[in-house]
XYZ file of C-alpha atoms in Angstrom:
709
model
C 195.321 -81.489 40.637
C 197.449 -82.561 37.684
C 194.448 -84.308 36.177
C 192.265 -81.168 36.473
C 194.926 -78.935 34.981
C 195.416 -81.307 32.014
C 191.669 -81.424 31.378
C 191.481 -77.640 31.560
C 194.183 -77.338 28.920
C 192.370 -79.854 26.739
C 189.138 -77.887 26.942
C 190.924 -74.660 26.107
C 192.569 -76.277 23.093
C 189.134 -76.759 21.528
C 188.296 -73.045 21.827
C 189.015 -70.645 18.960
C 190.533 -67.186 19.229
C 193.398 -65.811 21.278
C 193.955 -67.191 24.746
C 191.318 -69.845 24.299
C 188.402 -67.406 24.431
C 185.196 -68.046 22.498
C 184.486 -65.911 19.459
C 181.279 -63.903 19.794
C 178.387 -65.643 18.093
C 177.290 -64.131 14.806
C 173.865 -62.552 14.990
C 171.375 -64.389 12.798
C 169.515 -62.419 10.182
C 165.744 -62.621 9.796
C 163.580 -62.719 6.709
C 160.929 -60.076 5.933
C 159.073 -59.088 2.767
C 159.391 -55.802 0.887
C 157.147 -54.524 -1.911
C 156.220 -51.407 -3.858
C 153.297 -49.018 -3.345
C 151.939 -47.054 -6.322
C 149.127 -44.483 -6.584
C 145.673 -45.783 -7.410
C 143.087 -42.996 -7.627
C 143.634 -41.055 -4.413
C 144.932 -44.132 -2.643
C 148.143 -46.113 -2.555
C 148.013 -49.703 -3.712
C 150.617 -52.509 -3.504
C 152.065 -53.455 -6.874
C 151.394 -57.140 -7.470
C 154.225 -59.417 -8.468
C 156.968 -57.257 -6.965
C 157.150 -58.518 -3.373
C 160.642 -59.811 -2.581
C 162.375 -61.468 0.359
C 164.847 -59.390 2.360
C 167.282 -60.728 4.966
C 168.159 -58.140 7.578
C 169.163 -57.659 11.209
C 166.311 -57.971 13.730
C 167.325 -54.687 15.389
C 167.481 -52.696 12.153
C 166.117 -49.149 12.313
C 163.734 -47.558 9.812
C 166.359 -45.596 7.744
C 168.585 -48.665 7.343
C 165.621 -50.896 6.474
C 164.491 -48.377 3.838
C 167.967 -48.313 2.284
C 168.139 -52.119 2.177
C 164.652 -52.369 0.678
C 165.437 -49.866 -2.088
C 168.661 -51.696 -2.950
C 166.894 -55.075 -2.977
C 164.024 -53.990 -5.225
C 166.356 -51.959 -7.443
C 168.336 -55.124 -8.144
C 165.303 -56.792 -9.725
C 163.631 -53.759 -11.339
C 165.855 -52.296 -14.018
C 163.685 -49.233 -14.786
C 163.105 -48.307 -11.149
C 162.687 -44.497 -10.899
C 165.015 -42.325 -8.852
C 164.084 -41.584 -5.242
C 163.783 -40.371 -2.605
C 161.574 -43.119 -1.154
C 159.648 -43.559 2.065
C 159.080 -46.803 3.972
C 155.428 -47.668 4.631
C 153.426 -50.126 6.671
C 150.680 -52.172 4.992
C 148.114 -49.490 5.977
C 150.077 -46.854 3.979
C 151.384 -45.059 7.083
C 155.061 -44.130 7.189
C 157.469 -46.272 9.219
C 158.814 -43.908 11.884
C 157.607 -45.169 15.247
C 156.494 -48.529 16.576
C 152.684 -48.481 16.158
C 150.828 -47.415 19.268
C 153.870 -45.801 20.908
C 156.399 -43.001 20.582
C 159.367 -45.377 20.460
C 161.532 -45.156 17.325
C 161.006 -48.063 14.976
C 163.034 -51.198 15.524
C 162.154 -54.390 13.660
C 162.308 -56.686 16.705
C 160.011 -54.401 18.715
C 157.569 -54.108 15.819
C 157.492 -57.897 15.555
C 156.568 -58.179 19.243
C 153.906 -55.495 18.832
C 152.091 -57.159 15.903
C 152.654 -60.714 17.154
C 153.616 -62.125 13.759
C 156.663 -64.127 12.687
C 159.235 -62.203 10.676
C 158.393 -64.111 7.493
C 154.829 -62.720 7.547
C 155.817 -59.080 7.978
C 155.728 -56.935 4.836
C 156.939 -53.385 4.287
C 156.526 -51.231 1.202
C 158.557 -48.510 -0.428
C 156.927 -45.610 -2.231
C 158.202 -42.536 -4.028
C 158.117 -39.636 -1.609
C 156.336 -37.360 -4.089
C 153.576 -39.969 -4.545
C 153.190 -40.391 -0.792
C 153.007 -36.633 -0.193
C 150.578 -36.150 -3.077
C 148.166 -38.692 -1.631
C 148.601 -37.192 1.830
C 147.934 -33.678 0.510
C 144.842 -34.859 -1.384
C 143.332 -36.346 1.769
C 143.965 -33.125 3.710
C 142.604 -30.768 1.036
C 139.185 -32.409 0.569
C 137.394 -33.552 3.680
C 134.703 -35.382 1.686
C 137.115 -37.864 0.099
C 138.426 -40.667 2.265
C 141.438 -42.681 1.172
C 140.439 -46.311 1.421
C 143.167 -48.694 2.537
C 143.215 -52.418 1.791
C 141.712 -53.257 5.177
C 138.770 -50.847 4.788
C 138.259 -51.994 1.215
C 137.703 -55.527 2.479
C 135.286 -54.142 5.075
C 133.323 -52.295 2.393
C 133.101 -55.439 0.253
C 131.600 -57.392 3.165
C 129.016 -54.681 3.940
C 125.465 -55.826 3.324
C 124.265 -52.332 2.386
C 124.566 -51.471 -1.285
C 126.959 -48.541 -1.173
C 129.485 -47.236 -3.603
C 132.831 -45.683 -2.696
C 132.889 -42.098 -4.044
C 134.335 -41.755 -7.520
C 137.296 -39.392 -7.449
C 139.540 -38.015 -10.185
C 142.458 -40.230 -11.185
C 145.940 -39.322 -10.014
C 148.664 -39.370 -12.639
C 151.400 -41.862 -11.905
C 154.990 -40.942 -12.536
C 157.918 -43.308 -12.527
C 156.055 -46.532 -11.867
C 153.790 -47.088 -14.883
C 150.728 -48.339 -13.029
C 147.409 -47.042 -14.262
C 145.251 -44.952 -11.962
C 141.986 -45.053 -13.838
C 138.697 -44.917 -12.005
C 137.803 -48.282 -10.444
C 135.129 -50.374 -12.041
C 132.084 -51.670 -10.221
C 131.604 -55.413 -10.028
C 128.564 -57.092 -8.589
C 129.375 -60.786 -8.851
C 127.132 -62.920 -6.603
C 125.208 -59.789 -5.530
C 128.174 -58.463 -3.580
C 129.398 -54.947 -4.329
C 133.108 -54.514 -4.685
C 135.579 -52.291 -6.464
C 137.676 -53.854 -9.205
C 140.874 -52.097 -10.245
C 141.797 -51.337 -13.815
C 143.213 -54.145 -15.911
C 146.021 -51.824 -16.998
C 147.335 -51.183 -13.516
C 149.976 -53.917 -13.819
C 151.734 -52.573 -16.918
C 154.762 -51.994 -14.707
C 155.174 -55.746 -14.194
C 157.039 -57.823 -16.702
C 155.128 -59.948 -19.197
C 155.463 -63.193 -17.250
C 154.421 -61.941 -13.847
C 151.154 -60.361 -14.999
C 149.933 -63.612 -16.539
C 150.111 -65.610 -13.339
C 147.172 -67.807 -12.478
C 145.038 -65.493 -10.360
C 146.694 -62.096 -10.293
C 143.690 -59.796 -9.843
C 139.976 -59.649 -9.135
C 139.425 -59.761 -12.890
C 141.192 -63.128 -13.061
C 139.034 -64.374 -10.168
C 135.946 -63.634 -12.266
C 137.611 -65.256 -15.264
C 138.065 -68.524 -13.340
C 134.369 -68.397 -12.358
C 133.412 -68.252 -16.079
C 132.637 -64.547 -15.849
C 133.978 -61.651 -17.872
C 135.209 -58.715 -15.742
C 134.131 -56.190 -18.385
C 130.682 -57.540 -19.298
C 129.515 -58.886 -15.908
C 128.789 -55.702 -13.990
C 125.829 -53.463 -13.296
C 124.996 -51.310 -16.332
C 123.685 -48.352 -14.344
C 125.625 -46.732 -11.531
C 123.063 -43.980 -10.882
C 121.059 -46.363 -8.712
C 123.749 -46.122 -6.017
C 124.902 -43.110 -4.103
C 128.168 -42.193 -2.398
C 128.507 -43.625 1.069
C 128.572 -40.297 2.897
C 125.385 -39.111 1.126
C 123.412 -42.326 1.416
C 121.161 -41.182 4.261
C 120.925 -37.505 3.346
C 117.676 -35.771 2.314
C 118.903 -35.391 -1.246
C 119.608 -39.092 -1.370
C 116.090 -39.931 -0.202
C 114.578 -37.635 -2.836
C 116.835 -39.148 -5.486
C 115.709 -42.670 -4.619
C 112.056 -41.557 -4.681
C 112.534 -40.082 -8.160
C 114.100 -43.355 -9.319
C 111.179 -45.344 -7.940
C 108.632 -43.020 -9.573
C 110.390 -43.135 -12.920
C 110.534 -46.904 -12.680
C 106.831 -47.108 -11.942
C 105.900 -44.697 -14.732
C 108.015 -46.560 -17.257
C 110.434 -45.220 -19.815
C 113.450 -46.267 -21.763
C 116.890 -46.779 -20.315
C 120.087 -47.215 -22.241
C 122.726 -49.622 -20.963
C 126.448 -49.042 -21.294
C 126.753 -51.082 -24.488
C 124.057 -49.150 -26.318
C 121.117 -51.575 -25.819
C 117.761 -50.065 -24.932
C 115.378 -51.730 -22.562
C 111.878 -50.483 -21.807
C 110.473 -50.811 -18.339
C 106.913 -50.958 -19.693
C 107.742 -54.147 -21.592
C 106.897 -57.351 -19.819
C 108.107 -60.914 -19.993
C 105.840 -63.131 -22.105
C 104.628 -66.609 -21.141
C 104.713 -69.771 -23.261
C 101.058 -69.270 -24.222
C 101.839 -66.045 -26.060
C 102.971 -66.436 -29.651
C 106.424 -65.416 -30.792
C 107.518 -64.480 -34.288
C 110.193 -66.784 -35.668
C 113.235 -64.752 -36.700
C 114.433 -64.980 -40.308
C 117.172 -67.585 -40.669
C 120.332 -67.073 -42.676
C 121.017 -69.431 -45.540
C 123.890 -71.769 -44.740
C 126.533 -71.076 -47.389
C 129.937 -72.449 -46.334
C 132.970 -71.496 -48.381
C 133.768 -75.204 -48.855
C 131.817 -78.420 -48.615
C 131.664 -79.385 -44.932
C 133.786 -82.360 -43.968
C 137.291 -83.624 -44.807
C 139.020 -81.641 -47.567
C 141.276 -84.274 -49.112
C 141.681 -85.810 -52.556
C 139.905 -89.147 -53.204
C 142.010 -92.247 -52.529
C 144.825 -90.083 -51.186
C 144.508 -91.450 -47.671
C 143.709 -95.042 -46.918
C 145.606 -95.881 -43.716
C 145.468 -94.336 -40.256
C 149.112 -93.230 -40.526
C 148.398 -91.294 -43.713
C 145.574 -89.379 -42.043
C 147.841 -88.600 -39.101
C 150.635 -87.356 -41.372
C 148.223 -84.897 -42.987
C 148.071 -83.015 -39.695
C 151.534 -83.895 -38.375
C 153.680 -83.882 -41.554
C 156.867 -85.907 -42.012
C 158.932 -82.733 -42.348
C 157.962 -81.786 -38.793
C 159.685 -84.901 -37.416
C 162.928 -83.841 -39.095
C 162.554 -80.257 -37.862
C 161.954 -81.291 -34.244
C 164.874 -83.750 -34.398
C 167.155 -80.925 -35.571
C 165.996 -78.531 -32.832
C 166.391 -81.278 -30.221
C 169.930 -82.129 -31.396
C 170.976 -78.469 -31.304
C 169.612 -77.950 -27.789
C 170.841 -81.321 -26.457
C 174.400 -80.731 -27.695
C 174.638 -77.563 -25.589
C 172.833 -79.225 -22.693
C 175.233 -82.193 -22.570
C 178.272 -80.002 -23.211
C 177.664 -78.178 -19.934
C 177.903 -81.568 -18.216
C 181.054 -82.501 -20.096
C 179.294 -85.184 -22.129
C 178.641 -85.802 -25.807
C 175.155 -86.055 -27.284
C 174.343 -88.907 -29.647
C 172.403 -87.190 -32.417
C 168.939 -88.555 -33.195
C 167.457 -88.962 -36.667
C 164.013 -88.462 -38.166
C 163.222 -92.157 -37.709
C 164.199 -91.903 -34.021
C 161.711 -89.069 -33.610
C 158.973 -91.122 -35.271
C 159.726 -94.052 -32.984
C 159.579 -91.746 -29.963
C 156.132 -90.425 -30.957
C 154.919 -93.962 -31.633
C 155.922 -95.037 -28.127
C 154.178 -92.035 -26.564
C 150.936 -93.029 -28.338
C 151.512 -96.661 -27.353
C 151.794 -95.697 -23.675
C 148.361 -94.089 -23.880
C 146.884 -97.427 -24.927
C 148.689 -99.721 -22.472
C 149.142 -98.156 -19.070
C 151.843 -99.041 -16.542
C 152.511 -97.605 -13.112
C 155.933 -96.202 -14.041
C 157.894 -95.393 -17.163
C 160.501 -98.091 -16.591
C 157.795 -100.804 -16.440
C 157.403 -100.588 -20.221
C 160.938 -101.994 -20.517
C 160.542 -104.507 -17.711
C 162.324 -107.827 -18.261
C 160.000 -109.770 -16.005
C 158.988 -113.113 -17.403
C 155.301 -112.655 -16.584
C 154.826 -108.878 -16.564
C 156.771 -107.529 -19.514
C 155.858 -105.732 -22.759
C 158.003 -106.690 -25.708
C 157.070 -103.843 -28.092
C 158.883 -100.837 -26.472
C 162.230 -102.652 -26.286
C 162.010 -103.517 -29.968
C 161.489 -99.873 -30.944
C 163.907 -98.015 -28.654
C 165.933 -98.529 -25.488
C 164.736 -97.069 -22.218
C 167.804 -94.841 -21.822
C 167.447 -93.361 -25.299
C 163.717 -92.744 -24.828
C 164.322 -91.017 -21.493
C 167.123 -88.873 -22.971
C 164.871 -87.624 -25.774
C 162.085 -86.887 -23.272
C 164.402 -84.678 -21.215
C 165.909 -82.601 -24.057
C 162.918 -82.498 -26.433
C 162.945 -79.041 -28.037
C 160.622 -77.360 -30.541
C 162.527 -74.226 -31.581
C 165.958 -73.054 -32.674
C 168.236 -72.422 -29.664
C 169.796 -69.323 -31.224
C 166.376 -67.801 -31.839
C 165.448 -68.540 -28.226
C 168.498 -66.651 -26.998
C 167.617 -63.641 -29.161
C 164.037 -63.742 -27.910
C 165.137 -63.801 -24.267
C 167.030 -60.544 -24.815
C 163.745 -58.937 -25.854
C 161.973 -59.933 -22.643
C 160.030 -57.025 -21.203
C 159.646 -55.345 -24.607
C 156.893 -55.414 -27.216
C 159.019 -57.631 -29.453
C 159.189 -60.474 -26.941
C 157.413 -63.609 -28.195
C 155.994 -65.499 -25.244
C 155.168 -68.580 -27.313
C 158.454 -68.561 -29.192
C 159.477 -72.017 -27.989
C 156.409 -73.680 -29.505
C 155.817 -71.365 -32.470
C 157.043 -73.656 -35.326
C 154.879 -76.661 -34.377
C 152.054 -74.432 -33.108
C 151.546 -72.784 -36.496
C 151.915 -76.016 -38.484
C 149.243 -77.836 -36.450
C 146.807 -74.905 -36.632
C 147.153 -74.508 -40.391
C 146.911 -78.248 -41.015
C 143.733 -78.580 -38.955
C 142.058 -75.798 -40.960
C 143.339 -76.927 -44.368
C 142.072 -80.523 -44.371
C 138.629 -80.050 -42.826
C 135.724 -77.613 -43.055
C 133.198 -77.457 -40.194
C 129.543 -78.371 -40.482
C 126.872 -75.798 -39.607
C 126.866 -76.205 -35.821
C 130.080 -75.106 -34.099
C 131.127 -74.230 -30.558
C 134.042 -72.833 -28.590
C 135.519 -74.912 -25.781
C 138.222 -74.342 -23.194
C 140.960 -76.865 -22.532
C 143.552 -77.102 -19.818
C 147.022 -78.559 -20.296
C 148.490 -79.465 -16.916
C 152.195 -78.668 -16.665
C 154.838 -79.371 -14.054
C 156.966 -76.333 -14.806
C 156.343 -72.872 -13.387
C 155.741 -70.104 -15.954
C 153.679 -66.972 -16.275
C 151.212 -68.592 -18.675
C 149.476 -70.752 -16.054
C 145.724 -70.371 -15.686
C 142.967 -72.295 -13.963
C 139.492 -73.577 -14.786
C 137.614 -73.669 -11.505
C 134.864 -75.958 -12.813
C 137.213 -78.303 -14.669
C 140.288 -78.940 -12.540
C 141.768 -77.785 -9.238
C 145.223 -77.799 -10.788
C 146.910 -75.046 -12.715
C 147.683 -75.344 -16.387
C 147.804 -73.715 -19.799
C 144.434 -72.575 -21.131
C 143.558 -73.104 -24.781
C 140.472 -71.813 -26.588
C 139.351 -74.028 -29.466
C 136.668 -73.799 -32.144
C 135.157 -77.283 -32.414
C 132.610 -78.884 -34.709
C 129.471 -79.930 -32.817
C 128.705 -82.763 -35.230
C 131.916 -84.764 -34.896
C 134.104 -82.944 -32.322
C 136.826 -81.934 -34.813
C 139.136 -79.158 -33.527
C 139.200 -76.699 -36.424
C 141.199 -73.863 -34.836
C 142.654 -73.002 -31.433
C 145.033 -70.640 -29.680
C 146.936 -70.553 -26.396
C 145.820 -67.878 -23.934
C 148.876 -65.765 -23.127
C 147.457 -63.798 -20.202
C 145.430 -60.654 -19.853
C 148.482 -58.428 -20.403
C 148.660 -59.615 -24.015
C 144.962 -59.138 -24.806
C 142.894 -56.077 -25.556
C 140.432 -55.133 -22.837
C 138.028 -52.981 -24.837
C 135.221 -55.555 -25.164
C 136.357 -58.280 -22.787
C 138.227 -61.538 -23.177
C 135.100 -63.581 -23.960
C 134.135 -61.283 -26.835
C 137.625 -61.147 -28.319
C 138.108 -64.919 -28.056
C 135.017 -65.600 -30.159
C 135.878 -62.923 -32.717
C 139.406 -64.306 -33.072
C 138.229 -67.885 -33.728
C 135.094 -67.257 -35.811
C 136.556 -66.156 -39.145
C 133.645 -65.621 -41.518
C 136.024 -65.175 -44.457
C 137.207 -68.776 -44.095
C 134.019 -70.330 -42.724
C 131.240 -68.695 -44.707
C 127.798 -67.510 -43.567
C 124.838 -69.091 -41.816
C 126.854 -70.905 -39.139
C 125.255 -71.552 -35.734
C 127.563 -70.945 -32.784
C 126.787 -72.518 -29.389
C 128.668 -71.017 -26.436
C 128.487 -71.154 -22.640
C 127.891 -68.393 -20.100
C 131.411 -67.050 -20.248
C 130.990 -65.936 -23.865
C 127.287 -65.126 -24.213
C 126.478 -61.418 -24.364
C 124.042 -59.280 -26.390
C 126.958 -57.274 -27.763
C 128.678 -60.396 -29.082
C 125.537 -61.917 -30.599
C 124.618 -58.663 -32.339
C 128.092 -58.292 -33.835
C 128.040 -61.934 -34.935
C 124.796 -61.263 -36.800
C 126.621 -58.543 -38.720
C 129.117 -61.248 -39.725
C 126.149 -63.478 -40.726
C 126.797 -65.932 -37.899
C 123.942 -67.056 -35.615
C 124.535 -67.776 -31.931
C 122.861 -69.011 -28.766
C 123.832 -69.956 -25.228
C 123.103 -69.492 -21.504
C 123.677 -65.992 -20.179
C 124.353 -64.401 -16.797
C 121.331 -62.301 -15.704
C 123.668 -59.505 -14.544
C 125.483 -59.311 -17.883
C 125.418 -55.977 -19.665
C 122.459 -55.789 -22.059
C 120.280 -58.378 -20.301
C 116.619 -57.185 -19.957
C 115.945 -55.414 -16.654
C 112.155 -55.507 -16.821
C 110.514 -57.172 -13.806
C 106.962 -57.258 -15.118
C 105.734 -60.866 -15.310
C 109.292 -62.036 -14.640
C 109.886 -65.686 -13.741
C 109.410 -66.175 -9.989
C 111.868 -68.173 -7.916
C 109.061 -70.431 -6.614
C 107.525 -71.045 -10.035
C 106.658 -74.692 -10.844
C 108.988 -76.740 -12.979
C 108.537 -76.117 -16.697
C 107.434 -72.482 -16.339
C 109.023 -70.179 -18.875
C 109.170 -66.477 -19.698
C 110.557 -64.804 -22.777
C 111.169 -61.335 -24.123
C 112.465 -60.214 -27.509
C 114.705 -57.171 -27.911
C 115.602 -56.185 -31.446
C 116.954 -59.369 -33.057
C 117.721 -61.224 -29.812
C 115.522 -63.568 -27.800
C 115.920 -63.879 -24.013
C 114.325 -66.869 -22.277
C 113.980 -67.761 -18.604
C 112.974 -71.355 -17.836
C 112.488 -73.136 -14.525
C 114.036 -76.601 -14.326
C 115.620 -77.800 -11.081
C 116.849 -74.197 -11.014
C 116.387 -71.113 -13.170
C 117.967 -71.166 -16.622
C 118.565 -67.980 -18.636
C 119.222 -68.263 -22.385
C 119.911 -65.869 -25.234
C 119.563 -66.630 -28.945
C 119.573 -64.891 -32.293
C 117.822 -67.622 -34.319
C 115.301 -69.464 -32.102
C 111.601 -69.045 -31.553
C 110.526 -68.755 -27.910
C 108.400 -71.929 -27.697
C 107.626 -74.531 -30.350
C 105.651 -77.058 -28.295
C 108.624 -79.201 -27.232
C 108.533 -81.138 -23.981
C 111.029 -83.003 -21.854
C 110.617 -85.655 -19.155
C 111.364 -84.653 -15.577
C 110.681 -86.223 -12.202
C 108.070 -84.206 -10.316
C 107.114 -84.826 -6.679
C 103.421 -85.516 -6.137
C 101.946 -86.882 -2.896
C 105.332 -87.949 -1.508
C 106.149 -89.761 -4.760
C 108.238 -88.730 -7.737
C 106.717 -89.410 -11.137
C 107.882 -88.730 -14.671
C 106.004 -85.920 -16.348
C 106.272 -84.090 -19.634
C 107.042 -80.424 -19.006
C 107.397 -77.645 -21.584
C 110.913 -76.746 -22.659
C 112.042 -73.797 -24.807
C 113.489 -74.665 -28.195
C 116.735 -72.863 -27.415
C 117.345 -75.033 -24.332
C 116.659 -78.243 -26.237
C 118.842 -77.286 -29.190
C 121.701 -76.119 -26.979
C 121.720 -79.309 -24.878
C 121.637 -81.512 -27.959
C 124.638 -79.860 -29.597
C 126.789 -79.362 -26.513
C 126.360 -82.949 -25.309
C 127.935 -84.166 -28.549
C 131.029 -82.049 -27.948
C 133.765 -83.142 -25.597
C 137.405 -82.199 -25.394
C 139.731 -84.300 -27.496
C 140.661 -87.573 -25.834
C 144.211 -87.242 -24.565
C 146.243 -90.208 -25.736
C 149.349 -88.737 -24.095
C 147.698 -87.897 -20.761
C 148.961 -91.069 -19.074
C 152.485 -90.528 -20.406
C 152.529 -86.961 -19.044
C 151.324 -88.268 -15.677
C 154.153 -90.797 -15.269
C 156.903 -88.781 -16.993
C 156.008 -85.311 -15.609
C 157.800 -83.133 -18.180
C 159.678 -80.223 -16.604
C 159.457 -77.863 -19.594
C 156.211 -76.073 -20.384
C 156.737 -76.318 -24.137
C 157.053 -80.106 -23.857
C 153.572 -80.219 -22.285
C 152.263 -78.226 -25.237
C 153.955 -80.647 -27.668
C 152.063 -83.595 -26.211
C 148.748 -81.708 -26.382
C 149.367 -80.769 -30.028
C 150.007 -84.457 -30.617
C 146.634 -85.234 -28.997
C 144.871 -82.790 -31.320
C 146.537 -84.280 -34.412
C 145.700 -87.857 -33.421
C 142.060 -87.110 -32.538
C 141.423 -85.036 -35.661
C 143.013 -87.716 -37.848
C 140.744 -90.358 -36.308
C 137.649 -88.204 -36.911
C 138.601 -87.623 -40.542
C 139.150 -91.326 -41.165
C 135.730 -92.130 -39.703
C 134.000 -89.521 -41.877
C 135.809 -90.554 -45.052
C 134.959 -94.207 -44.437
C 131.266 -93.350 -44.059
C 131.293 -91.113 -47.152
C 132.705 -93.988 -49.195
C 129.837 -96.214 -48.093
C 131.877 -98.408 -45.767
C 130.268 -97.458 -42.455
C 130.294 -101.073 -41.273
C 134.056 -101.334 -41.751
C 134.818 -98.194 -39.724
C 137.468 -99.124 -37.164
C 137.293 -98.002 -33.581
C 139.623 -95.574 -31.933
C 141.810 -98.300 -30.470
C 142.328 -99.913 -33.866
C 143.183 -96.514 -35.293
C 145.886 -95.950 -32.660
C 147.305 -99.408 -33.215
C 147.570 -98.680 -36.938
C 149.399 -95.416 -36.233
C 151.921 -97.105 -33.935
C 152.691 -100.120 -36.090
């Protein structure tokens, strides 16, 4: 008995609270998601980029959950309008009862009803006046149906070609999301409704430039322009509720009759196409368009004084000047001093020569590749590299890599205060070097006649709002750059960093505005030939380029605005290889050619067919033999010029892979370094050939070795 009583006292001594009683266990909170609903037409639509996590009690009621959601979102949205608000489910119905019952809402019961974990449950808040306005609109007009997200997905998957009725836009108060009429998109022959590009003005500048933040960005990744790649005529489709009516049948009959009788139609961009016109075959003669005289503002090629540059380092310093090393060293010292001060340490200031040594080692690491950064300073007797240790210690190199900075810290702090306003500079942290490299590339070289625009992707490790993706180039996210490149030698003449759709005009489309921003006829001259891919090609662009005395050609999407809609003598899907069709509209030539698949081209300076042929393997009697098949001149010319163009070889790519910089502006620094190195190499090769020393032209590896040593 004494033993039991002593053990009982021992057990009670471990218990907390008075008289050895256990304290009641604290109830664990659960995690749900809360977002914002805004008007969109006569519907409510979730506001992208504003979904937040909310920790709450599992037995919370609807009024308490609404209060917590408003407080949570109000903490992160400074200009959030005054309430009252209502709490909504994802289908835009108000949160009052548990769905399918008359029981008052309780989070735990709702979770059991939907069968989802708490982390996958999302609620939305909406201004009460917006919710009532949408509700009143649906009650007042029985012909208009408010389409929720779930029904929108159903409509997109429908095989019938139907169009959701167009309804007047609803003005949005408080939240500044646009409510313009949706745009029709027919990518891959599927009808869907694409929201306005201005609907995310409420979001801050970083959130709207995320990688894939709308249907428009989805098209962008697929090399399509959300403004230009859509059906030009919406009168061919009727509202869903009237599709099978008698009036609809008569309307379709009238369309068929008018199509059979012929007549002119005008597309949205002002181009006329005549249904009586037919596609021509290769046997029918085409008139060669008048060519513009090539008159560049400067002699094409390197623009440097004779005998000014003789070594590889001198060519490199033309594009990456010595003063820039001192500037970057100063910015790095200023930032590193504050960075180390927060840790209670002192920063050993670096000099201009230290910065040069750092850049030399980065280039060196692109030539000799190791599995890790520390291997370059390995002291192994058999597997060691002596050069890095002679230039700089491993600790010093790593320290510079971490704190490398390209802008003044005080200016960065001022810029951060402007975030969310028109004065905020998104590229402020790279602006000094960014402008120097761009101006240097244009100052010391003038492009030859054939030019193109390419897209490049800089893969970062950091997370920012500037990330984009190239679906056909890389599965990873990165920073997208558009560059104007010379087709003859691959020189990058000009480029810019894409800052996101929120920072670009949407009047003509991103593809149009990108070309117009890079092709500066005042600096280039006239008579240039621009070769672009499907993302850029459009009749509107090529016509406007002709006004600037710039010729253009490239493949084109058949559903792009302005493409000929005539079906007479059109290229058939089962046509034999080498079959071609062409049609000329105004000053533009459109060509369809059958290779392994159909190819559509547009040009402002080619003749339809000039007797060219190309070898292809053709199956005959269970064997494949080489045959000469006809090929349009535009296809041949385009392939020849685009094959010679490739993105600049990245000498720092291996260093970025093993170092994995954490700052986005550091990734941009290494890419700017790539551009400077590659352009310098191209200039040295051209100057050597111009001086009659083509045999003594050094290779790229020798050029890099000369830069490092």
